[in-house]
Structure formats: structure tokens, C-alpha cells
């Protein structure tokens, strides 16, 4: 699979949902303390069961907390996934056949961390 985009909301300096699209070569450039590392650490938290910097309450955006929003959201969208999958020894299927793709034909997975706690995982599908 290939990462198509990463969206974060209420994570550190990102109160509003912010999306970064990826291509074959993606560079993240910006001034100091603008949120470059936060994007990479959000990706690490999303992808790894034991990230380098585990999520905690200090990762909640301060303005979001003041507005009563206490869920951190990290969403990844993927392309180039296998055409078919085996769900058990005899049943072949696809993500499209299981209605797990967006209208654009991508796999979109959202992880919500209520109060920076244990994640809840959702598939955003058509």
C-alpha cells in the first residue's frame, strides 16, 4: 500500500483538520516550531503500536480543549493496495467488494484518541 494523505485534528499545534498529500517524493519544509515534527510523529503514532513518542494528554491542542474538543484524530488514506485479499482459507475478496473504499477508490482509516487515550479505529467508506 502507498500512503496518499495524512490528516490530523486537535493534535499539538493543529486544531483544525489539516491534510498533507504525499507523492513519490514529499519534502516537509518550514520554519522552526511550525509543526513539521508533529506531522511525522502523528504518522508514527498512527502506524506503530509502540511509537517513539506515545500519545498523551499534552498532545491535545490547547484551543481545542478550551472549546470542549478532547478527541485527537489522525486519518490516513491509502492507494495501491492488493487487488484481492483472502479473508479465510477459501474466500477471496477485495476491499471494493467489501465496500471499504471511498468514492475515489482509496482506503481511508481514521483513528480517534478520546482524551488522548486508547484509539478507536474507523474505516471511512462510500
PDB file of C-alpha atoms in Angstrom:
ATOM      1  CA  UNK A   1       0.000   0.000   0.000  1.00  0.00           C
ATOM      2  CA  UNK A   2       1.032   3.575  -0.601  1.00  0.00           C
ATOM      3  CA  UNK A   3       0.249   6.458   1.730  1.00  0.00           C
ATOM      4  CA  UNK A   4      -1.834   9.012  -0.178  1.00  0.00           C
ATOM      5  CA  UNK A   5      -2.593  11.524   2.585  1.00  0.00           C
ATOM      6  CA  UNK A   6      -2.399  12.150   6.318  1.00  0.00           C
ATOM      7  CA  UNK A   7      -4.887  14.340   8.196  1.00  0.00           C
ATOM      8  CA  UNK A   8      -4.610  15.466  11.797  1.00  0.00           C
ATOM      9  CA  UNK A   9      -7.005  17.362  14.026  1.00  0.00           C
ATOM     10  CA  UNK A  10      -6.656  18.621  17.621  1.00  0.00           C
ATOM     11  CA  UNK A  11      -3.067  17.340  17.725  1.00  0.00           C
ATOM     12  CA  UNK A  12      -0.491  19.704  19.205  1.00  0.00           C
ATOM     13  CA  UNK A  13      -0.476  22.897  17.094  1.00  0.00           C
ATOM     14  CA  UNK A  14      -3.170  21.627  14.712  1.00  0.00           C
ATOM     15  CA  UNK A  15      -6.688  22.458  15.942  1.00  0.00           C
ATOM     16  CA  UNK A  16      -8.429  22.432  12.555  1.00  0.00           C
ATOM     17  CA  UNK A  17      -8.173  19.333  10.400  1.00  0.00           C
ATOM     18  CA  UNK A  18      -5.032  19.654   8.292  1.00  0.00           C
ATOM     19  CA  UNK A  19      -4.256  17.314   5.394  1.00  0.00           C
ATOM     20  CA  UNK A  20      -0.911  16.617   3.765  1.00  0.00           C
ATOM     21  CA  UNK A  21      -0.885  14.712   0.471  1.00  0.00           C
ATOM     22  CA  UNK A  22       2.068  12.504  -0.385  1.00  0.00           C
ATOM     23  CA  UNK A  23       3.635  11.677  -3.729  1.00  0.00           C
ATOM     24  CA  UNK A  24       6.641   9.627  -4.814  1.00  0.00           C
ATOM     25  CA  UNK A  25       8.842  12.292  -3.236  1.00  0.00           C
ATOM     26  CA  UNK A  26       7.486  14.523  -0.490  1.00  0.00           C
ATOM     27  CA  UNK A  27       9.517  17.106   1.407  1.00  0.00           C
ATOM     28  CA  UNK A  28       8.309  18.857   4.548  1.00  0.00           C
ATOM     29  CA  UNK A  29       9.904  22.284   4.776  1.00  0.00           C
ATOM     30  CA  UNK A  30       9.178  25.143   7.151  1.00  0.00           C
ATOM     31  CA  UNK A  31      10.405  27.428   9.910  1.00  0.00           C
ATOM     32  CA  UNK A  32      11.283  26.115  13.350  1.00  0.00           C
ATOM     33  CA  UNK A  33       8.365  25.230  15.626  1.00  0.00           C
ATOM     34  CA  UNK A  34       5.812  25.230  12.784  1.00  0.00           C
ATOM     35  CA  UNK A  35       4.644  21.583  13.142  1.00  0.00           C
ATOM     36  CA  UNK A  36       6.863  19.520  10.827  1.00  0.00           C
ATOM     37  CA  UNK A  37       7.845  17.036  13.534  1.00  0.00           C
ATOM     38  CA  UNK A  38       4.244  16.853  14.747  1.00  0.00           C
ATOM     39  CA  UNK A  39       3.178  15.558  11.322  1.00  0.00           C
ATOM     40  CA  UNK A  40       5.851  12.870  11.368  1.00  0.00           C
ATOM     41  CA  UNK A  41       5.093  11.893  14.958  1.00  0.00           C
ATOM     42  CA  UNK A  42       1.360  11.675  14.147  1.00  0.00           C
ATOM     43  CA  UNK A  43       2.255   9.272  11.341  1.00  0.00           C
ATOM     44  CA  UNK A  44       4.404   7.254  13.760  1.00  0.00           C
ATOM     45  CA  UNK A  45       1.549   7.126  16.294  1.00  0.00           C
ATOM     46  CA  UNK A  46      -0.895   6.051  13.564  1.00  0.00           C
ATOM     47  CA  UNK A  47       1.320   3.298  12.122  1.00  0.00           C
ATOM     48  CA  UNK A  48       3.084   1.819  15.131  1.00  0.00           C
ATOM     49  CA  UNK A  49       1.709   0.059  18.189  1.00  0.00           C
ATOM     50  CA  UNK A  50       4.748   1.334  20.122  1.00  0.00           C
ATOM     51  CA  UNK A  51       5.556   4.771  18.699  1.00  0.00           C
ATOM     52  CA  UNK A  52       8.726   6.633  19.638  1.00  0.00           C
ATOM     53  CA  UNK A  53       6.620   9.282  21.426  1.00  0.00           C
ATOM     54  CA  UNK A  54       3.333   7.699  22.602  1.00  0.00           C
ATOM     55  CA  UNK A  55       0.282   9.943  22.562  1.00  0.00           C
ATOM     56  CA  UNK A  56      -0.681  11.604  25.844  1.00  0.00           C
ATOM     57  CA  UNK A  57      -2.821  14.469  27.138  1.00  0.00           C
ATOM     58  CA  UNK A  58      -0.099  17.025  26.464  1.00  0.00           C
ATOM     59  CA  UNK A  59      -0.613  16.304  22.732  1.00  0.00           C
ATOM     60  CA  UNK A  60      -4.156  17.728  22.830  1.00  0.00           C
ATOM     61  CA  UNK A  61      -4.414  21.119  21.159  1.00  0.00           C
ATOM     62  CA  UNK A  62      -4.910  23.749  23.887  1.00  0.00           C
ATOM     63  CA  UNK A  63      -7.500  25.734  21.904  1.00  0.00           C
ATOM     64  CA  UNK A  64      -9.463  22.560  21.146  1.00  0.00           C
ATOM     65  CA  UNK A  65      -9.576  21.655  24.840  1.00  0.00           C
ATOM     66  CA  UNK A  66     -10.772  25.186  25.667  1.00  0.00           C
ATOM     67  CA  UNK A  67     -13.568  24.688  23.101  1.00  0.00           C
ATOM     68  CA  UNK A  68     -14.540  21.351  24.685  1.00  0.00           C
ATOM     69  CA  UNK A  69     -12.986  19.158  21.970  1.00  0.00           C
ATOM     70  CA  UNK A  70     -10.929  16.388  23.534  1.00  0.00           C
ATOM     71  CA  UNK A  71     -10.558  13.916  20.650  1.00  0.00           C
ATOM     72  CA  UNK A  72      -7.352  13.764  18.659  1.00  0.00           C
ATOM     73  CA  UNK A  73      -7.995  12.493  15.132  1.00  0.00           C
ATOM     74  CA  UNK A  74      -5.377  11.036  12.803  1.00  0.00           C
ATOM     75  CA  UNK A  75      -6.559   9.827   9.400  1.00  0.00           C
ATOM     76  CA  UNK A  76      -4.505   8.077   6.736  1.00  0.00           C
ATOM     77  CA  UNK A  77      -5.620   7.422   3.193  1.00  0.00           C
ATOM     78  CA  UNK A  78      -4.006   4.687   1.075  1.00  0.00           C
ATOM     79  CA  UNK A  79      -3.781   3.677  -2.581  1.00  0.00           C
ATOM     80  CA  UNK A  80      -2.084   0.797  -4.406  1.00  0.00           C
ATOM     81  CA  UNK A  81      -3.424  -1.903  -2.084  1.00  0.00           C
ATOM     82  CA  UNK A  82      -3.733  -5.574  -3.151  1.00  0.00           C
ATOM     83  CA  UNK A  83      -6.475  -6.218  -5.706  1.00  0.00           C
ATOM     84  CA  UNK A  84      -7.689  -9.264  -3.806  1.00  0.00           C
ATOM     85  CA  UNK A  85      -7.495 -10.436  -0.209  1.00  0.00           C
ATOM     86  CA  UNK A  86      -8.060 -13.791   1.447  1.00  0.00           C
ATOM     87  CA  UNK A  87     -10.304 -13.468   4.493  1.00  0.00           C
ATOM     88  CA  UNK A  88     -10.038 -17.152   5.330  1.00  0.00           C
ATOM     89  CA  UNK A  89      -8.620 -20.235   3.628  1.00  0.00           C
ATOM     90  CA  UNK A  90     -11.282 -20.305   0.901  1.00  0.00           C
ATOM     91  CA  UNK A  91     -12.794 -16.845   0.438  1.00  0.00           C
ATOM     92  CA  UNK A  92     -11.090 -14.315  -1.828  1.00  0.00           C
ATOM     93  CA  UNK A  93     -12.497 -10.815  -1.851  1.00  0.00           C
ATOM     94  CA  UNK A  94     -11.425  -7.238  -2.387  1.00  0.00           C
ATOM     95  CA  UNK A  95     -11.748  -4.018  -0.446  1.00  0.00           C
ATOM     96  CA  UNK A  96     -14.146  -2.777  -3.139  1.00  0.00           C
ATOM     97  CA  UNK A  97     -16.302  -5.920  -2.872  1.00  0.00           C
ATOM     98  CA  UNK A  98     -16.481  -5.387   0.888  1.00  0.00           C
ATOM     99  CA  UNK A  99     -17.480  -1.709   0.399  1.00  0.00           C
ATOM    100  CA  UNK A 100     -14.420  -0.486   2.295  1.00  0.00           C
ATOM    101  CA  UNK A 101     -13.237   2.136  -0.198  1.00  0.00           C
ATOM    102  CA  UNK A 102     -14.056   5.810  -0.575  1.00  0.00           C
ATOM    103  CA  UNK A 103     -15.847   7.068  -3.667  1.00  0.00           C
ATOM    104  CA  UNK A 104     -12.363   7.880  -5.038  1.00  0.00           C
ATOM    105  CA  UNK A 105     -11.322   4.219  -4.640  1.00  0.00           C
ATOM    106  CA  UNK A 106      -8.969   4.757  -1.690  1.00  0.00           C
ATOM    107  CA  UNK A 107      -8.771   3.065   1.716  1.00  0.00           C
ATOM    108  CA  UNK A 108      -9.317   5.689   4.434  1.00  0.00           C
ATOM    109  CA  UNK A 109      -8.617   4.759   8.052  1.00  0.00           C
ATOM    110  CA  UNK A 110      -9.346   7.164  10.917  1.00  0.00           C
ATOM    111  CA  UNK A 111      -8.039   6.707  14.430  1.00  0.00           C
ATOM    112  CA  UNK A 112      -9.679   8.765  17.154  1.00  0.00           C
ATOM    113  CA  UNK A 113      -7.958   9.123  20.525  1.00  0.00           C
ATOM    114  CA  UNK A 114     -10.605  10.247  23.057  1.00  0.00           C
ATOM    115  CA  UNK A 115      -8.919  12.457  25.648  1.00  0.00           C
ATOM    116  CA  UNK A 116      -5.566  11.285  24.185  1.00  0.00           C
ATOM    117  CA  UNK A 117      -6.315   7.736  25.365  1.00  0.00           C
ATOM    118  CA  UNK A 118      -6.741   4.383  23.632  1.00  0.00           C
ATOM    119  CA  UNK A 119      -7.589   4.726  19.953  1.00  0.00           C
ATOM    120  CA  UNK A 120     -10.854   3.851  18.252  1.00  0.00           C
ATOM    121  CA  UNK A 121     -10.406   2.792  14.633  1.00  0.00           C
ATOM    122  CA  UNK A 122     -12.847   3.596  11.819  1.00  0.00           C
ATOM    123  CA  UNK A 123     -12.950   2.905   8.101  1.00  0.00           C
ATOM    124  CA  UNK A 124     -14.341   5.860   6.137  1.00  0.00           C
ATOM    125  CA  UNK A 125     -16.100   4.331   3.128  1.00  0.00           C
ATOM    126  CA  UNK A 126     -18.574   5.211   0.404  1.00  0.00           C
TER     127      UNK A 126
END
